[in-house]
Coordinates of C-alpha atoms and ligand atoms in Angstrom, one line a residue:
M14 CA 104.9 117.1 108.8
M15 CA 106.5 116.7 105.3
L16 CA 103.1 116.3 103.7
A17 CA 101.7 119.3 105.6
A18 CA 104.6 121.4 104.4
E19 CA 104.1 120.2 100.8
L20 CA 100.4 121.1 100.9
A21 CA 101.1 124.5 102.5
L22 CA 103.7 125.3 99.9
A23 CA 101.0 124.6 97.3
G24 CA 98.7 127.0 99.0
I25 CA 96.3 124.4 100.5
D26 CA 94.6 125.0 103.9
V27 CA 96.1 122.1 105.9
A28 CA 95.9 121.0 109.5
V29 CA 97.8 118.3 111.5
I30 CA 96.1 116.5 114.3
E31 CA 98.8 115.0 116.6
R32 CA 98.4 113.0 119.8
R33 CA 101.7 114.2 121.2
T34 CA 101.6 117.6 122.9
G35 CA 104.9 118.9 121.4
P36 CA 107.5 118.1 118.7
E37 CA 109.7 116.3 121.3
L38 CA 110.1 112.6 120.6
A39 CA 110.8 110.2 123.5
G40 CA 113.9 108.2 122.5
S41 CA 116.0 108.6 119.4
R42 CA 114.4 106.0 117.0
A43 CA 115.7 106.3 113.4
G44 CA 119.4 106.9 113.0
G45 CA 119.5 109.1 110.0
L46 CA 118.7 110.0 106.4
H47 CA 119.6 108.4 103.1
S48 CA 120.9 110.2 100.1
R49 CA 117.6 110.6 98.3
T50 CA 115.9 112.1 101.4
I51 CA 118.7 114.6 101.6
E52 CA 118.1 115.4 97.9
V53 CA 114.4 115.8 98.5
L54 CA 115.0 118.2 101.4
D55 CA 117.5 120.0 99.2
Q56 CA 114.8 120.4 96.6
R57 CA 112.9 122.4 99.2
G58 CA 115.9 124.4 100.3
I59 CA 116.1 123.0 103.8
A60 CA 118.9 120.3 103.5
D61 CA 121.5 122.5 105.2
R62 CA 119.3 122.7 108.3
F63 CA 119.8 118.9 108.7
L64 CA 123.3 118.6 107.4
S65 CA 124.6 121.2 109.8
Q66 CA 123.2 119.1 112.8
G67 CA 124.3 115.6 111.8
K68 CA 127.3 113.8 110.5
A69 CA 127.6 113.1 106.7
M70 CA 128.9 109.6 106.3
Q71 CA 128.3 106.3 104.4
V72 CA 125.1 104.9 106.0
A73 CA 123.9 102.3 103.5
W74 CA 124.5 98.8 105.0
F75 CA 123.0 95.5 104.1
S76 CA 123.0 93.1 107.0
G77 CA 126.4 94.4 108.3
I78 CA 127.9 94.8 104.8
P79 CA 128.8 98.4 104.0
L80 CA 127.6 99.8 100.7
D81 CA 129.7 102.8 99.8
I82 CA 127.9 105.4 97.5
S83 CA 130.7 107.9 97.3
D84 CA 131.1 107.2 93.6
F85 CA 127.4 107.9 92.9
P86 CA 126.5 110.9 90.6
T87 CA 124.8 113.0 93.2
R88 CA 125.7 116.1 95.2
H89 CA 124.8 114.1 98.3
N90 CA 126.8 110.9 97.8
Y91 CA 126.5 110.0 101.4
G92 CA 123.9 109.7 104.1
L93 CA 123.4 111.7 107.3
A94 CA 123.8 110.3 110.8
L95 CA 121.2 112.3 112.8
W96 CA 118.7 110.8 115.3
Q97 CA 115.0 111.0 114.5
N98 CA 114.2 113.2 117.6
R99 CA 116.5 115.9 116.1
I100 CA 115.1 115.3 112.6
E101 CA 111.6 115.9 113.8
E102 CA 112.5 119.0 115.7
I103 CA 114.2 120.5 112.7
M104 CA 111.3 119.5 110.5
A105 CA 108.8 121.1 113.0
G106 CA 110.9 124.3 112.9
W107 CA 110.4 124.5 109.1
V108 CA 106.7 123.6 109.2
Q109 CA 106.1 126.3 111.8
E110 CA 107.3 128.9 109.2
L111 CA 104.5 127.7 106.9
P112 CA 100.8 128.3 107.2
V113 CA 100.0 124.9 108.8
R114 CA 97.6 124.6 111.7
F115 CA 98.5 122.1 114.5
Y116 CA 96.0 120.5 116.8
R117 CA 98.4 119.0 119.3
G118 CA 97.6 116.8 122.2
R119 CA 94.5 115.6 120.4
E120 CA 93.7 112.3 118.8
V121 CA 91.7 111.3 115.8
T122 CA 89.0 108.9 117.1
G123 CA 87.2 108.1 113.9
F124 CA 85.9 109.6 110.7
A125 CA 83.0 109.5 108.3
Q126 CA 83.6 109.8 104.5
H127 CA 81.0 111.5 102.3
E128 CA 80.9 112.3 98.6
T129 CA 82.2 115.8 99.2
G130 CA 84.4 115.5 102.3
V131 CA 85.5 113.8 105.4
E132 CA 84.2 114.5 108.9
V133 CA 87.0 113.8 111.3
A134 CA 86.2 113.1 115.0
V135 CA 88.7 114.4 117.5
S136 CA 89.2 113.3 121.1
D137 CA 88.2 116.7 122.5
G138 CA 84.8 116.2 121.1
E139 CA 85.3 118.6 118.2
S140 CA 84.8 117.5 114.7
L141 CA 86.8 118.8 111.7
R142 CA 85.6 118.8 108.2
A143 CA 88.2 118.3 105.4
Q144 CA 88.1 117.5 101.7
Y145 CA 90.7 114.8 102.2
L146 CA 92.2 112.9 105.2
V147 CA 95.7 111.4 105.1
G148 CA 96.6 108.9 107.7
C149 CA 100.2 109.5 108.7
D150 CA 99.5 107.9 112.1
G151 CA 102.1 105.2 112.2
G152 CA 102.1 101.4 111.9
R153 CA 99.0 101.0 114.2
S154 CA 97.1 103.6 112.1
L155 CA 93.6 104.0 113.3
I156 CA 92.8 105.7 110.0
R157 CA 93.9 102.7 108.0
K158 CA 91.8 100.4 110.2
A159 CA 88.8 102.7 110.2
A160 CA 89.0 103.0 106.4
G161 CA 88.9 99.2 106.2
I162 CA 92.1 99.0 104.3
D163 CA 93.8 95.6 104.5
F164 CA 97.3 95.4 105.9
P165 CA 98.6 92.0 104.6
G166 CA 102.0 90.7 105.4
W167 CA 104.0 88.7 107.9
D168 CA 103.7 88.5 111.7
A169 CA 106.8 89.1 113.8
S170 CA 109.4 86.3 114.0
T171 CA 111.7 88.3 116.4
S172 CA 111.2 91.0 119.0
S173 CA 113.7 93.4 120.4
L174 CA 113.7 96.0 123.1
I175 CA 115.4 99.4 122.5
A176 CA 116.2 101.6 125.5
E177 CA 118.2 104.5 126.8
V178 CA 119.3 103.8 130.4
E179 CA 122.0 104.4 133.0
V180 CA 124.1 101.4 134.1
S181 CA 126.0 100.7 137.3
E182 CA 128.5 98.3 135.8
E183 CA 130.6 99.0 132.7
P184 CA 128.9 97.2 129.9
E185 CA 130.5 95.4 127.0
L186 CA 129.9 97.8 124.2
G187 CA 129.5 96.9 120.5
I188 CA 127.4 94.7 118.2
R189 CA 127.0 91.0 118.6
R190 CA 125.1 88.4 116.5
D191 CA 123.6 85.1 117.6
E192 CA 121.2 82.6 116.1
K193 CA 118.2 84.9 116.7
G194 CA 119.7 88.2 115.5
I195 CA 121.7 91.3 116.4
H196 CA 122.1 92.9 119.8
A197 CA 124.1 96.0 120.6
L198 CA 125.1 98.4 123.4
G199 CA 126.5 101.8 122.8
R200 CA 127.2 105.0 124.7
L201 CA 124.9 108.0 124.1
E202 CA 126.3 111.3 123.1
D203 CA 126.1 112.5 126.8
G204 CA 128.7 109.9 127.7
E205 CA 126.5 108.8 130.7
R206 CA 123.6 106.8 129.3
V207 CA 123.7 103.7 127.2
R208 CA 121.5 102.8 124.2
V209 CA 120.6 99.1 124.4
V210 CA 119.1 97.0 121.6
I211 CA 118.4 93.5 122.9
R212 CA 116.4 90.5 121.7
E213 CA 113.5 89.3 123.8
E214 CA 112.9 85.6 124.3
Q215 CA 109.2 85.9 123.7
V216 CA 107.7 87.4 120.5
G217 CA 104.3 89.2 120.9
R218 CA 104.3 90.1 124.6
P219 CA 101.4 92.4 125.3
G220 CA 101.7 95.9 126.8
E221 CA 104.4 98.5 127.0
P222 CA 107.9 97.1 127.9
T223 CA 109.3 97.8 131.4
L224 CA 112.7 98.1 133.0
R225 CA 112.2 94.6 134.4
D226 CA 111.7 93.2 130.8
L227 CA 114.9 94.9 129.7
S228 CA 116.8 93.5 132.7
R229 CA 115.4 90.0 132.0
A230 CA 116.4 90.2 128.3
L231 CA 119.9 91.3 129.1
I232 CA 120.4 88.6 131.6
S233 CA 119.1 86.0 129.2
V234 CA 121.4 87.1 126.3
R235 CA 124.4 88.6 128.0
G236 CA 124.3 86.9 131.4
T237 CA 124.1 90.3 133.3
D238 CA 121.9 93.3 133.2
Y239 CA 124.8 95.7 134.0
G240 CA 122.7 97.2 136.7
V241 CA 120.4 99.1 134.3
H242 CA 118.3 101.8 135.9
S243 CA 116.8 105.2 135.3
P244 CA 115.5 104.6 131.8
T245 CA 114.6 107.7 129.7
W246 CA 113.1 105.5 127.0
I247 CA 112.1 101.9 126.6
S248 CA 110.4 100.7 123.4
R249 CA 109.9 97.5 121.5
F250 CA 110.2 96.7 117.8
T251 CA 109.7 93.6 115.8
D252 CA 110.2 92.4 112.2
T253 CA 106.4 92.5 111.5
T254 CA 106.3 93.2 107.8
R255 CA 103.1 94.5 106.3
Q256 CA 101.9 96.9 103.6
A257 CA 98.5 98.5 103.0
A258 CA 96.7 96.8 100.1
S259 CA 95.7 100.2 98.9
Y260 CA 97.1 103.6 99.7
R261 CA 93.8 105.3 99.0
K262 CA 90.2 104.6 99.7
G263 CA 88.0 107.4 98.4
R264 CA 89.0 110.6 100.2
V265 CA 91.3 108.8 102.7
L266 CA 94.9 108.2 101.9
L267 CA 97.9 106.7 103.8
A268 CA 101.5 107.6 104.0
G269 CA 104.6 106.6 106.0
D270 CA 104.4 103.7 108.5
A271 CA 100.6 103.8 108.3
A272 CA 101.1 102.3 104.8
H273 CA 104.1 100.1 105.4
V274 CA 106.0 98.6 108.3
H275 CA 109.1 96.5 108.4
Y276 CA 112.2 95.7 110.5
P277 CA 114.5 98.7 110.8
V278 CA 117.5 97.1 109.1
G279 CA 118.8 99.3 106.4
G280 CA 117.2 102.4 108.0
Q281 CA 114.6 103.0 105.3
G282 CA 111.2 103.6 107.1
L283 CA 111.4 107.3 107.8
N284 CA 113.0 107.9 104.5
I285 CA 110.3 106.2 102.5
G286 CA 107.7 108.0 104.5
V287 CA 109.2 111.4 103.7
Q288 CA 109.3 110.5 100.0
D289 CA 105.7 109.2 100.0
A290 CA 104.7 112.7 101.3
V291 CA 106.7 114.4 98.5
N292 CA 105.0 112.2 95.9
L293 CA 101.5 112.8 97.3
G294 CA 101.6 116.5 98.4
W295 CA 101.5 118.3 95.0
K296 CA 99.1 115.7 93.5
L297 CA 96.6 116.2 96.3
A298 CA 97.0 120.0 96.1
Q299 CA 96.1 120.0 92.4
V300 CA 93.1 117.8 93.0
V301 CA 91.9 120.0 95.9
K302 CA 92.4 123.1 93.7
Q303 CA 90.5 121.2 90.9
S304 CA 93.3 121.8 88.4
S305 CA 93.7 118.0 88.1
P306 CA 91.1 115.3 88.2
E307 CA 90.8 113.0 91.2
S308 CA 92.3 110.1 89.1
L309 CA 95.7 111.8 89.6
L310 CA 95.6 110.4 93.1
D311 CA 95.7 106.9 91.8
S312 CA 99.2 107.5 90.5
Y313 CA 100.3 107.9 94.2
H314 CA 99.5 104.2 95.0
A315 CA 100.8 103.1 91.6
E316 CA 104.2 104.8 92.1
R317 CA 104.8 104.5 95.8
H318 CA 103.4 101.0 96.6
P319 CA 106.2 99.2 94.6
V320 CA 108.9 101.3 96.3
A321 CA 107.9 100.2 99.8
A322 CA 107.2 96.6 98.6
R323 CA 110.9 96.4 97.6
A324 CA 112.0 97.8 101.0
L325 CA 109.8 95.1 102.6
Q326 CA 111.6 92.5 100.5
N327 CA 115.1 93.7 101.3
T328 CA 114.4 94.1 105.0
M329 CA 113.0 90.5 105.2
A330 CA 116.2 89.3 103.5
G331 CA 118.3 91.5 105.9
T332 CA 116.5 90.1 108.9
A333 CA 117.2 86.5 107.8
L334 CA 120.9 87.4 107.3
A335 CA 121.1 89.2 110.7
R336 CA 120.9 85.8 112.4
S337 CA 124.0 83.8 113.0
D338 CA 124.7 80.1 112.6
A339 CA 127.2 78.3 110.3
R340 CA 124.9 78.2 107.3
I341 CA 123.7 81.8 107.5
D342 CA 127.2 83.0 108.2
A343 CA 128.2 81.2 104.9
L344 CA 125.3 82.8 103.1
R345 CA 126.3 86.3 104.4
E346 CA 129.9 85.7 103.3
T347 CA 128.6 84.8 99.8
V348 CA 126.4 87.9 99.7
S349 CA 129.3 90.0 100.9
E350 CA 131.5 88.7 98.1
L351 CA 128.8 89.6 95.6
L352 CA 128.4 93.0 97.1
S353 CA 132.1 93.7 96.8
M354 CA 131.5 93.8 93.0
D355 CA 130.6 97.1 91.5
E356 CA 127.3 96.3 89.8
P357 CA 125.6 94.4 92.7
R358 CA 126.8 97.0 95.2
K359 CA 125.5 99.9 93.0
R360 CA 122.1 98.3 92.6
L361 CA 121.5 97.5 96.2
A362 CA 123.0 100.7 97.5
A363 CA 120.8 102.8 95.1
S364 CA 117.8 100.9 96.3
L365 CA 118.5 101.4 100.0
S366 CA 119.4 105.1 99.5
G367 CA 116.4 105.8 97.3
L368 CA 118.4 107.0 94.3
D369 CA 117.1 104.4 91.9
V370 CA 113.4 105.1 92.2
H371 CA 111.9 104.8 88.7
Y372 CA 108.2 105.5 88.2
H373 CA 107.0 103.8 85.1
L374 CA 105.8 106.6 82.9
G375 CA 106.2 104.8 79.6
E376 CA 109.0 104.0 77.1
G377 CA 111.5 106.6 76.2
H378 CA 114.6 108.3 77.4
P379 CA 116.1 106.7 80.6
L380 CA 115.4 109.9 82.5
L381 CA 111.7 109.5 82.2
G382 CA 110.2 108.7 85.6
R383 CA 113.6 108.9 87.3
R384 CA 114.9 111.6 89.6
M385 CA 116.2 114.8 88.0
P386 CA 119.9 115.3 88.7
D387 CA 120.7 118.6 90.4
L388 CA 122.7 120.1 87.5
D389 CA 124.7 123.2 87.6
L390 CA 123.0 125.3 84.9
V391 CA 124.1 128.5 83.3
T392 CA 121.2 131.0 82.9
A393 CA 121.0 134.6 81.6
D394 CA 121.0 135.6 85.3
G395 CA 124.1 133.5 86.2
P396 CA 124.7 130.0 87.5
E397 CA 121.8 128.2 89.1
R398 CA 121.2 124.7 90.4
V399 CA 118.1 122.8 89.2
F400 CA 117.0 122.1 92.8
T401 CA 116.8 125.8 93.5
R402 CA 113.9 126.0 91.1
L403 CA 112.1 123.3 93.0
H404 CA 112.1 125.1 96.3
S405 CA 108.5 126.4 95.8
A406 CA 107.3 122.9 95.0
R407 CA 106.0 123.8 91.5
G408 CA 106.7 122.0 88.3
V409 CA 109.6 123.2 86.0
L410 CA 110.2 123.0 82.3
L411 CA 113.9 123.2 81.7
N412 CA 114.7 124.3 78.2
L413 CA 118.3 123.6 77.2
G414 CA 117.7 124.1 73.5
A415 CA 117.2 127.3 71.5
P416 CA 115.8 130.0 73.9
G417 CA 112.1 130.7 73.4
G418 CA 111.7 127.4 71.5
I419 CA 109.1 126.0 73.9
D420 CA 105.8 127.8 74.8
I421 CA 104.0 126.5 77.9
A422 CA 102.0 129.8 78.5
P423 CA 98.7 128.0 79.3
W424 CA 100.5 126.1 82.2
R425 CA 102.7 129.0 83.5
D426 CA 100.5 129.3 86.6
R427 CA 101.6 125.8 87.6
V428 CA 104.9 125.2 85.8
G429 CA 107.9 127.5 85.8
L430 CA 110.2 127.8 82.7
I431 CA 114.0 127.9 82.9
E432 CA 116.0 128.8 79.8
A433 CA 119.5 127.5 80.5
K434 CA 122.6 125.9 79.1
Y435 CA 124.3 122.8 80.5
D436 CA 127.5 121.4 79.0
G437 CA 128.3 118.6 81.5
A438 CA 127.6 114.9 81.5
W439 CA 124.2 113.4 82.2
E440 CA 124.8 110.6 84.6
L441 CA 122.2 108.6 86.6
P442 CA 122.9 106.3 89.6
V443 CA 123.2 102.7 88.4
V444 CA 122.1 103.5 84.8
G445 CA 125.3 105.5 84.1
E446 CA 125.7 108.1 81.4
V447 CA 122.6 108.9 79.2
D448 CA 122.1 111.1 76.1
A449 CA 121.8 114.8 76.8
P450 CA 118.2 115.9 76.3
T451 CA 117.3 119.4 75.0
A452 CA 114.3 119.8 77.4
V453 CA 113.0 118.2 80.5
L454 CA 109.7 118.5 82.3
I455 CA 110.2 118.1 86.1
R456 CA 107.4 117.4 88.5
P457 CA 107.4 119.1 91.9
D458 CA 108.7 115.9 93.5
G459 CA 111.8 116.1 91.3
H460 CA 110.8 113.2 88.9
V461 CA 111.1 113.7 85.2
A462 CA 107.7 113.6 83.4
W463 CA 108.8 114.3 79.9
V464 CA 112.1 114.4 77.9
G465 CA 112.6 116.3 74.7
D466 CA 115.4 116.0 72.2
D467 CA 116.1 117.8 68.9
S468 CA 113.9 115.5 67.0
R469 CA 111.1 115.3 69.6
R470 CA 108.8 117.9 71.0
A471 CA 105.8 115.7 70.7
G472 CA 104.1 114.6 73.9
L473 CA 104.8 117.7 75.9
S474 CA 101.3 119.0 76.1
D475 CA 100.0 115.5 76.9
A476 CA 102.5 115.3 79.8
L477 CA 101.6 118.7 81.0
R478 CA 97.9 117.7 81.0
T479 CA 98.6 114.4 82.7
W480 CA 100.6 115.9 85.6
F481 CA 99.4 119.5 85.8
G482 CA 95.8 119.4 84.4
G483 CA 94.4 121.2 81.4
P484 CA 95.7 124.5 80.0
A485 CA 94.5 127.6 81.9
G486 CA 90.9 128.5 81.0
S487 CA 90.0 125.0 80.0
T488 CA 87.7 122.8 82.1
D489 CA 89.5 119.5 81.5
G490 CA 91.2 119.5 84.9
L491 CA 87.9 119.6 86.7
R492 CA 86.7 116.7 88.6
E493 CA 84.2 114.7 86.6
Ligands
FAD11 C1 114.4 101.1 116.6 C2 114.0 101.8 115.3 C3 115.0 102.2 114.5 C4 114.7 102.8 113.3 N1 115.7 103.2 112.5 C5 115.4 103.8 111.3 C6 116.4 104.4 110.5 O1 117.6 104.3 110.8 N2 116.0 105.0 109.3 C7 114.7 105.1 109.0 O2 114.4 105.7 107.9 N3 113.7 104.7 109.8 C8 114.0 104.0 110.9 N4 113.0 103.6 111.7 C9 111.6 103.7 111.3 C10 111.1 105.1 111.6 O3 111.2 105.4 113.0 C11 109.6 105.2 111.1 O4 109.5 104.7 109.8 C12 109.1 106.6 111.1 O5 109.0 107.1 112.4 C13 107.7 106.6 110.5 O6 107.2 107.9 110.5 P1 105.6 108.2 110.5 O7 105.5 109.7 110.6 O8 105.1 107.5 109.3 O9 105.0 107.4 111.7 P2 105.3 107.7 113.3 O10 106.7 108.2 113.5 O11 104.8 106.5 114.0 O12 104.4 108.9 113.6 C14 103.0 108.8 113.7 C15 102.4 110.0 114.5 O13 101.0 109.9 114.6 C16 100.6 110.2 115.9 N5 99.3 109.5 116.0 C17 99.1 108.1 116.0 N6 97.8 107.9 116.1 C18 97.2 109.1 116.2 C19 95.8 109.5 116.3 N7 94.8 108.6 116.4 N8 95.5 110.8 116.4 C20 96.5 111.7 116.4 N9 97.8 111.4 116.3 C21 98.1 110.1 116.2 C22 101.7 109.7 116.8 O14 101.7 110.4 118.0 C23 102.9 110.0 116.0 O15 103.5 111.2 116.2 C24 113.3 103.0 112.9 C25 112.3 102.5 113.8 C26 112.7 101.9 115.0 C27 111.6 101.5 115.9

């Protein structure tokens, strides 16, 4: 949905084919949003829709060790506790306001890729023709498999059931650890049902989990099943850890769980998927419009693959630390001591919350490739936040030097210009305070593509060409 919205904002004709018949999600799944995802939603002017429905709190944890980000230099120095079924409903509400076509209750059954497009086969027998196809179809992605994209990684070492059920005996609520991992029971918001997360004895059981499986797992771990009955949701998750070898094969791309799966510790999966979409949307739009060459799409894999690779690494570490025996308890205690120090806490917290993402766009000012802070600017029309100018998902050149000193006329159809003043500090998560630039080129995803200072204007037109295509009237953006 995030990708569809990004494409629609860029004026691209986009359709979503979704197996489910409506936006309702069975079960609650992910527990919330990290800081950078809230920022990304803020960049599109929709953060308040989510913030008003959830609870702002510190959500970054590493294997039970809290990582407070309240001293981080961001407007959203917290995360948001909000279940995925609500997140998806709110997102669907926004997407419905945009020109996005939905084919609900239909499945992609295959596709054929040609030089000029992709023929997508749909379960109702229809076939849709598109210029590009993006598989956002989850960890078991048919599109990834049909494209022949490898999904290397590690098989599951542990399997858990997650369920929402009623109980006839009062259960022992709370989180417990044992030598195989964590299990937990908690009351749902309705005060009636209970959410259960419980380890299964056997890893790799085939088929959908049943109430009997849940009862058996509870008896095995807790000695009783508390009389579980009337499930509204039973699902299974494992620590299978895999990542697509390539996020693109010709006209087919992957985003979200289709590109990376891992254990849910740290609560990063949904967040990384939303941020994949925001990295890809504007690039794909420019390629479709032929203002940028197809090679721009290669930067999607180059930038996003390392981000998920790091999440795979920290979730594998987190899975190991989630077990409990004397040695692992000692290791967790050591890690906990390290994470009570400022520098290690900041580094890991910035990684889990997505605030440290740094795309390698070359040497230069520390802002280059990092997220643009949401500064409070002063403009001729009054105060304005940087993120407000990103609502339309277009690039922005922020000129903080002499007004009129920068001319980007040949790119004005793709890049907005703000003439403003800013007197405050420039502070980045983990990096700390950096020199104030006099101009910054910001991509639609909020990452900085070029930084100017008093002595340096060079490189701006190269950066504009790289990220937004050739100047208006030229043909250098056209696909070779
Ligand atoms: C127990 C649990 C807890 C989690 N907690 C967190 C958390 O706290 N924070 C976090 O960020 N993440 C968390 N996650 C991960 C998060 O749920 C996923 O990363 C996220 O749902 C991935 O989104 P997605 O859109 O990429 O894929 P999915 O949510 O899997 O969506 C894929 C969609 O594609 C549709 N589809 C699939 N195949 C086809 C087809 N052939 N044709 C048409 N439609 C198709 C499906 O119906 C589905 O709607 C958790 C996951 C689990 C299991």
